[in-house]
């Protein structure tokens, strides 16, 4: 059990009480002894008094006996002269004021003389015959009990002596003493008021008493029992008045009488109470003094202690400690010094801590990554601005106020798209003790729908004992990286695509080039061979007309060579040079190109769809149209009512243009060879041409990223289609 | 009866020059001219016209409008009746590929057209003599 600490004053009081207790016990023990002794003193004094009073009473009786014995030795008794006796008795009585009467009786108790009664009167029997008998038997004087004088009817105490005549008891001489005699003796004692005093005869009957009691009153039960117990004593008991009092008594062995004094209990106990009171007062005073001392000492200790406590509290609040001032207690002064030192140490440590904290704070604040620290109850302990910005909050304070606003504002999902509930959010996972690095989640703001990718790293923070106390989560916005990554991937893909495209283009170009060089080798050699051969024939020619014919043929061949070289140049020109797209009115261009052909052969019917626009390289498109329209014109040369038309449509989402004629057409099976350089489907004698025209068309269309193809049948005309690539379509849309 | 030489040539000048040369070296041999591949096959393949030709020699240009020389060669060599016709490719092509393709299709010879007329005459003489003589020997054996 842990007890509440008690104040120093209480401890001191307890100490004082503990030390005072034996003293008090001793004091009270001593007090009890003293009280007892005081009471014993009173008892002893009272007993002394009773004995003294008893002696005084006995002295009165002895005096009476002595007087009586002297009278008994008188000669009147030898002579039995009752008359003389009467006279002498009257004289004796006159000298004894304490006596009522003097009488004489025979050994049976029959009175024979009475000083109060006239001589010769009839006399009664004596009172208290028991005393009379004892006197006769012992021949010694005896004191009787309080009785009534039978002759005079007055109460009195008979004191008797034997009168011996001739060696035998002849008479009993009795003096009847006035009880007031003893009353005077008692009163002469000058006992304090409220004390009772009494003299009792052998039958415990009060002879006299102060205050007075009626004749014949006997001792109260307590006193009676005490008188039976011993010759003297001290006891506490009820008086005849029924009051509890201390009583002392003494019985005389001479007379058999007793004297008793009763003292009020208060008077007996008073000294005892005085002593007890004194002791109690002394004890109380000592206790008070000790308590006061303890209190004083306590205050002297407690005051500096309180100052220490206040100083410690101040220290706790971080206020520098004030000097303690004059402290008289060495230990407290030492504690004060130690506290002051501790204060300095704490202040130094706090300054160091504060410096480190602000450094840490600055580092955390300057981090581009978001940092949040949450305690085990889920409260935010620390959060930096980067973290707030990352989740779309104006300031860290907004997040700090209530972390729950975060879950109200954002949702999270895995990169794959599965939603992540708040209980599986990074902070919650770390609170469960998990550690992880660079877990990427998609964060979405529910209010704006904005999304971004965040990489989270989390780690529990533990105390010295290894118990988790905090959760640390670092988050980084990786959206930009992801975007760049995606763009890069896209770029790579498109680059690969472009490379493939370009490669295939290059391959096509290469094939073209091979085919081209093949054809050049053939087609350029052919006229050379012709010229050489014709020249050989010319040498042998017989007639003038034959020679002329051969010369014409040679010239035709050189023209053809020249034409070939021009066309090759054209082809190489369309293959190189920059492609610049602009808006081209194809309809107008077709009309313009066709005009030059129409001048040579106006019979060809031309129909042109108006307002056909394209986005293409104007000069290349002109060359393209020149070739296609030229072809159409050429292959309708042998066609009755020739027609050429231009129009457009859409194929594969792109605008497609076409030139149609109703001329010679071509064998469907040979359609693929149409666009190869130097491929000719017709004999030169039928249709002139170098075989390069459609190759040029193909090259121009390809350079635009488009495609050219033809449909037709032998003798049923032909349609040449072409598109001008993506650049054309996009522009037209816009 | 003398078997003709079939010249397949679209170039009029070349045709004239070759025929002049052939006339010069083998005046007794009849020479027929086909102006393109289609014409040549019509003359040579059975069922393709009345009186299919059985030439002593086919001089075949490669570069022809429509059906080109290699296709004509393949057609001839695929057909059992015409397989035996000696076919000499006579071309201006310098392509090694044309040469190898021709031999793969079982051309009997591959000759580039010489530039000089005198060389052409010499070549024509050699060709006609060689192939015509062989044909005569074979004909003799058959008869």
PDB file of N, CA, C and O in Angstrom, chain A residues 36-77:
ATOM      1  N   UNK A  36      -1.998   9.028  45.742  1.00  0.00           N
ATOM      2  CA  UNK A  36      -2.209   7.991  46.748  1.00  0.00           C
ATOM      3  C   UNK A  36      -1.601   8.425  48.085  1.00  0.00           C
ATOM      4  O   UNK A  36      -2.226   8.321  49.144  1.00  0.00           O
ATOM      5  N   UNK A  37      -0.397   8.947  47.944  1.00  0.00           N
ATOM      6  CA  UNK A  37       0.310   9.358  49.160  1.00  0.00           C
ATOM      7  C   UNK A  37      -0.422  10.486  49.880  1.00  0.00           C
ATOM      8  O   UNK A  37      -0.533  10.495  51.109  1.00  0.00           O
ATOM      9  N   UNK A  38      -0.944  11.396  49.048  1.00  0.00           N
ATOM     10  CA  UNK A  38      -1.686  12.514  49.633  1.00  0.00           C
ATOM     11  C   UNK A  38      -2.882  11.991  50.412  1.00  0.00           C
ATOM     12  O   UNK A  38      -3.150  12.420  51.539  1.00  0.00           O
ATOM     13  N   UNK A  39      -3.531  11.014  49.748  1.00  0.00           N
ATOM     14  CA  UNK A  39      -4.710  10.446  50.411  1.00  0.00           C
ATOM     15  C   UNK A  39      -4.296   9.719  51.687  1.00  0.00           C
ATOM     16  O   UNK A  39      -4.943   9.838  52.734  1.00  0.00           O
ATOM     17  N   UNK A  40      -3.160   8.989  51.588  1.00  0.00           N
ATOM     18  CA  UNK A  40      -2.672   8.278  52.764  1.00  0.00           C
ATOM     19  C   UNK A  40      -2.339   9.256  53.888  1.00  0.00           C
ATOM     20  O   UNK A  40      -2.599   9.001  55.071  1.00  0.00           O
ATOM     21  N   UNK A  41      -1.755  10.382  53.462  1.00  0.00           N
ATOM     22  CA  UNK A  41      -1.421  11.412  54.459  1.00  0.00           C
ATOM     23  C   UNK A  41      -2.660  11.868  55.199  1.00  0.00           C
ATOM     24  O   UNK A  41      -2.686  11.963  56.428  1.00  0.00           O
ATOM     25  N   UNK A  42      -3.705  12.101  54.406  1.00  0.00           N
ATOM     26  CA  UNK A  42      -4.960  12.546  55.018  1.00  0.00           C
ATOM     27  C   UNK A  42      -5.465  11.469  55.986  1.00  0.00           C
ATOM     28  O   UNK A  42      -5.847  11.762  57.121  1.00  0.00           O
ATOM     29  N   UNK A  43      -5.347  10.199  55.470  1.00  0.00           N
ATOM     30  CA  UNK A  43      -5.842   9.094  56.293  1.00  0.00           C
ATOM     31  C   UNK A  43      -5.055   9.007  57.594  1.00  0.00           C
ATOM     32  O   UNK A  43      -5.631   8.856  58.684  1.00  0.00           O
ATOM     33  N   UNK A  44      -3.698   9.150  57.374  1.00  0.00           N
ATOM     34  CA  UNK A  44      -2.860   9.060  58.583  1.00  0.00           C
ATOM     35  C   UNK A  44      -3.200  10.183  59.569  1.00  0.00           C
ATOM     36  O   UNK A  44      -3.370   9.959  60.775  1.00  0.00           O
ATOM     37  N   UNK A  45      -3.359  11.386  59.009  1.00  0.00           N
ATOM     38  CA  UNK A  45      -3.665  12.539  59.858  1.00  0.00           C
ATOM     39  C   UNK A  45      -4.985  12.312  60.582  1.00  0.00           C
ATOM     40  O   UNK A  45      -5.107  12.529  61.808  1.00  0.00           O
ATOM     41  N   UNK A  46      -5.974  11.799  59.797  1.00  0.00           N
ATOM     42  CA  UNK A  46      -7.293  11.583  60.375  1.00  0.00           C
ATOM     43  C   UNK A  46      -7.223  10.532  61.490  1.00  0.00           C
ATOM     44  O   UNK A  46      -7.808  10.714  62.575  1.00  0.00           O
ATOM     45  N   UNK A  47      -6.420   9.456  61.207  1.00  0.00           N
ATOM     46  CA  UNK A  47      -6.299   8.400  62.209  1.00  0.00           C
ATOM     47  C   UNK A  47      -5.664   8.964  63.483  1.00  0.00           C
ATOM     48  O   UNK A  47      -6.107   8.673  64.604  1.00  0.00           O
ATOM     49  N   UNK A  48      -4.632   9.780  63.304  1.00  0.00           N
ATOM     50  CA  UNK A  48      -3.958  10.403  64.439  1.00  0.00           C
ATOM     51  C   UNK A  48      -4.947  11.223  65.267  1.00  0.00           C
ATOM     52  O   UNK A  48      -4.978  11.136  66.519  1.00  0.00           O
ATOM     53  N   UNK A  49      -5.761  11.958  64.460  1.00  0.00           N
ATOM     54  CA  UNK A  49      -6.728  12.798  65.164  1.00  0.00           C
ATOM     55  C   UNK A  49      -7.675  11.942  65.989  1.00  0.00           C
ATOM     56  O   UNK A  49      -7.947  12.228  67.170  1.00  0.00           O
ATOM     57  N   UNK A  50      -8.167  10.837  65.385  1.00  0.00           N
ATOM     58  CA  UNK A  50      -9.149  10.005  66.107  1.00  0.00           C
ATOM     59  C   UNK A  50      -8.521   9.419  67.363  1.00  0.00           C
ATOM     60  O   UNK A  50      -9.148   9.404  68.428  1.00  0.00           O
ATOM     61  N   UNK A  51      -7.235   9.002  67.174  1.00  0.00           N
ATOM     62  CA  UNK A  51      -6.568   8.432  68.355  1.00  0.00           C
ATOM     63  C   UNK A  51      -6.443   9.493  69.469  1.00  0.00           C
ATOM     64  O   UNK A  51      -6.727   9.237  70.643  1.00  0.00           O
ATOM     65  N   UNK A  52      -6.076  10.705  69.025  1.00  0.00           N
ATOM     66  CA  UNK A  52      -5.892  11.785  70.013  1.00  0.00           C
ATOM     67  C   UNK A  52      -7.202  12.083  70.731  1.00  0.00           C
ATOM     68  O   UNK A  52      -7.262  12.230  71.972  1.00  0.00           O
ATOM     69  N   UNK A  53      -8.290  12.115  69.905  1.00  0.00           N
ATOM     70  CA  UNK A  53      -9.600  12.433  70.481  1.00  0.00           C
ATOM     71  C   UNK A  53     -10.024  11.316  71.429  1.00  0.00           C
ATOM     72  O   UNK A  53     -10.531  11.555  72.534  1.00  0.00           O
ATOM     73  N   UNK A  54      -9.712  10.064  70.978  1.00  0.00           N
ATOM     74  CA  UNK A  54     -10.067   8.898  71.816  1.00  0.00           C
ATOM     75  C   UNK A  54      -9.377   9.019  73.191  1.00  0.00           C
ATOM     76  O   UNK A  54      -9.985   8.792  74.234  1.00  0.00           O
ATOM     77  N   UNK A  55      -8.066   9.442  73.077  1.00  0.00           N
ATOM     78  CA  UNK A  55      -7.297   9.597  74.325  1.00  0.00           C
ATOM     79  C   UNK A  55      -7.923  10.667  75.225  1.00  0.00           C
ATOM     80  O   UNK A  55      -8.053  10.498  76.454  1.00  0.00           O
ATOM     81  N   UNK A  56      -8.391  11.784  74.533  1.00  0.00           N
ATOM     82  CA  UNK A  56      -9.013  12.866  75.302  1.00  0.00           C
ATOM     83  C   UNK A  56     -10.286  12.375  75.997  1.00  0.00           C
ATOM     84  O   UNK A  56     -10.526  12.689  77.187  1.00  0.00           O
ATOM     85  N   UNK A  57     -11.054  11.562  75.212  1.00  0.00           N
ATOM     86  CA  UNK A  57     -12.305  11.025  75.790  1.00  0.00           C
ATOM     87  C   UNK A  57     -11.966  10.086  76.955  1.00  0.00           C
ATOM     88  O   UNK A  57     -12.567  10.176  78.038  1.00  0.00           O
ATOM     89  N   UNK A  58     -10.937   9.231  76.709  1.00  0.00           N
ATOM     90  CA  UNK A  58     -10.522   8.298  77.761  1.00  0.00           C
ATOM     91  C   UNK A  58     -10.072   9.059  79.023  1.00  0.00           C
ATOM     92  O   UNK A  58     -10.320   8.628  80.142  1.00  0.00           O
ATOM     93  N   UNK A  59      -9.388  10.208  78.732  1.00  0.00           N
ATOM     94  CA  UNK A  59      -8.878  10.993  79.850  1.00  0.00           C
ATOM     95  C   UNK A  59     -10.033  11.467  80.724  1.00  0.00           C
ATOM     96  O   UNK A  59      -9.947  11.420  81.979  1.00  0.00           O
ATOM     97  N   UNK A  60     -11.107  11.907  80.113  1.00  0.00           N
ATOM     98  CA  UNK A  60     -12.293  12.329  80.863  1.00  0.00           C
ATOM     99  C   UNK A  60     -12.791  11.183  81.720  1.00  0.00           C
ATOM    100  O   UNK A  60     -13.091  11.344  82.915  1.00  0.00           O
ATOM    101  N   UNK A  61     -12.864   9.958  81.037  1.00  0.00           N
ATOM    102  CA  UNK A  61     -13.401   8.794  81.758  1.00  0.00           C
ATOM    103  C   UNK A  61     -12.468   8.404  82.907  1.00  0.00           C
ATOM    104  O   UNK A  61     -12.897   8.090  84.014  1.00  0.00           O
ATOM    105  N   UNK A  62     -11.113   8.434  82.612  1.00  0.00           N
ATOM    106  CA  UNK A  62     -10.146   8.084  83.647  1.00  0.00           C
ATOM    107  C   UNK A  62     -10.253   9.041  84.842  1.00  0.00           C
ATOM    108  O   UNK A  62     -10.175   8.633  86.003  1.00  0.00           O
ATOM    109  N   UNK A  63     -10.455  10.308  84.463  1.00  0.00           N
ATOM    110  CA  UNK A  63     -10.591  11.317  85.534  1.00  0.00           C
ATOM    111  C   UNK A  63     -11.749  10.941  86.444  1.00  0.00           C
ATOM    112  O   UNK A  63     -11.637  10.922  87.702  1.00  0.00           O
ATOM    113  N   UNK A  64     -12.866  10.559  85.781  1.00  0.00           N
ATOM    114  CA  UNK A  64     -14.059  10.189  86.552  1.00  0.00           C
ATOM    115  C   UNK A  64     -13.765   8.941  87.383  1.00  0.00           C
ATOM    116  O   UNK A  64     -14.124   8.884  88.566  1.00  0.00           O
ATOM    117  N   UNK A  65     -13.068   7.993  86.802  1.00  0.00           N
ATOM    118  CA  UNK A  65     -12.760   6.752  87.529  1.00  0.00           C
ATOM    119  C   UNK A  65     -11.844   7.062  88.729  1.00  0.00           C
ATOM    120  O   UNK A  65     -12.062   6.558  89.832  1.00  0.00           O
ATOM    121  N   UNK A  66     -10.814   7.882  88.478  1.00  0.00           N
ATOM    122  CA  UNK A  66      -9.896   8.226  89.559  1.00  0.00           C
ATOM    123  C   UNK A  66     -10.673   8.859  90.719  1.00  0.00           C
ATOM    124  O   UNK A  66     -10.486   8.528  91.909  1.00  0.00           O
ATOM    125  N   UNK A  67     -11.578   9.800  90.367  1.00  0.00           N
ATOM    126  CA  UNK A  67     -12.376  10.462  91.385  1.00  0.00           C
ATOM    127  C   UNK A  67     -13.213   9.440  92.126  1.00  0.00           C
ATOM    128  O   UNK A  67     -13.297   9.439  93.365  1.00  0.00           O
ATOM    129  N   UNK A  68     -13.822   8.525  91.338  1.00  0.00           N
ATOM    130  CA  UNK A  68     -14.691   7.505  91.940  1.00  0.00           C
ATOM    131  C   UNK A  68     -13.876   6.565  92.853  1.00  0.00           C
ATOM    132  O   UNK A  68     -14.323   6.220  93.926  1.00  0.00           O
ATOM    133  N   UNK A  69     -12.659   6.181  92.376  1.00  0.00           N
ATOM    134  CA  UNK A  69     -11.847   5.252  93.188  1.00  0.00           C
ATOM    135  C   UNK A  69     -11.437   5.914  94.501  1.00  0.00           C
ATOM    136  O   UNK A  69     -11.391   5.270  95.532  1.00  0.00           O
ATOM    137  N   UNK A  70     -11.143   7.200  94.393  1.00  0.00           N
ATOM    138  CA  UNK A  70     -10.780   7.913  95.615  1.00  0.00           C
ATOM    139  C   UNK A  70     -11.959   7.918  96.579  1.00  0.00           C
ATOM    140  O   UNK A  70     -11.808   7.678  97.786  1.00  0.00           O
ATOM    141  N   UNK A  71     -13.198   8.127  96.020  1.00  0.00           N
ATOM    142  CA  UNK A  71     -14.409   8.134  96.843  1.00  0.00           C
ATOM    143  C   UNK A  71     -14.642   6.752  97.448  1.00  0.00           C
ATOM    144  O   UNK A  71     -14.992   6.640  98.645  1.00  0.00           O
ATOM    145  N   UNK A  72     -14.309   5.682  96.586  1.00  0.00           N
ATOM    146  CA  UNK A  72     -14.589   4.326  97.034  1.00  0.00           C
ATOM    147  C   UNK A  72     -13.701   3.929  98.239  1.00  0.00           C
ATOM    148  O   UNK A  72     -14.029   3.027  98.976  1.00  0.00           O
ATOM    149  N   UNK A  73     -12.539   4.592  98.382  1.00  0.00           N
ATOM    150  CA  UNK A  73     -11.644   4.271  99.473  1.00  0.00           C
ATOM    151  C   UNK A  73     -12.124   4.919 100.785  1.00  0.00           C
ATOM    152  O   UNK A  73     -11.484   4.761 101.811  1.00  0.00           O
ATOM    153  N   UNK A  74     -13.253   5.691 100.633  1.00  0.00           N
ATOM    154  CA  UNK A  74     -13.754   6.396 101.818  1.00  0.00           C
ATOM    155  C   UNK A  74     -14.211   5.382 102.870  1.00  0.00           C
ATOM    156  O   UNK A  74     -14.648   4.287 102.526  1.00  0.00           O
ATOM    157  N   UNK A  75     -14.126   5.797 104.109  1.00  0.00           N
ATOM    158  CA  UNK A  75     -14.468   4.969 105.244  1.00  0.00           C
ATOM    159  C   UNK A  75     -15.939   4.703 105.350  1.00  0.00           C
ATOM    160  O   UNK A  75     -16.353   3.746 105.946  1.00  0.00           O
ATOM    161  N   UNK A  76     -16.757   5.516 104.642  1.00  0.00           N
ATOM    162  CA  UNK A  76     -18.199   5.311 104.758  1.00  0.00           C
ATOM    163  C   UNK A  76     -18.636   3.960 104.285  1.00  0.00           C
ATOM    164  O   UNK A  76     -19.610   3.394 104.776  1.00  0.00           O
ATOM    165  N   UNK A  77     -17.912   3.412 103.361  1.00  0.00           N
ATOM    166  CA  UNK A  77     -18.323   2.132 102.841  1.00  0.00           C
ATOM    167  C   UNK A  77     -17.961   0.989 103.757  1.00  0.00           C
ATOM    168  O   UNK A  77     -18.680   0.014 103.779  1.00  0.00           O
TER     169      UNK A  77
END
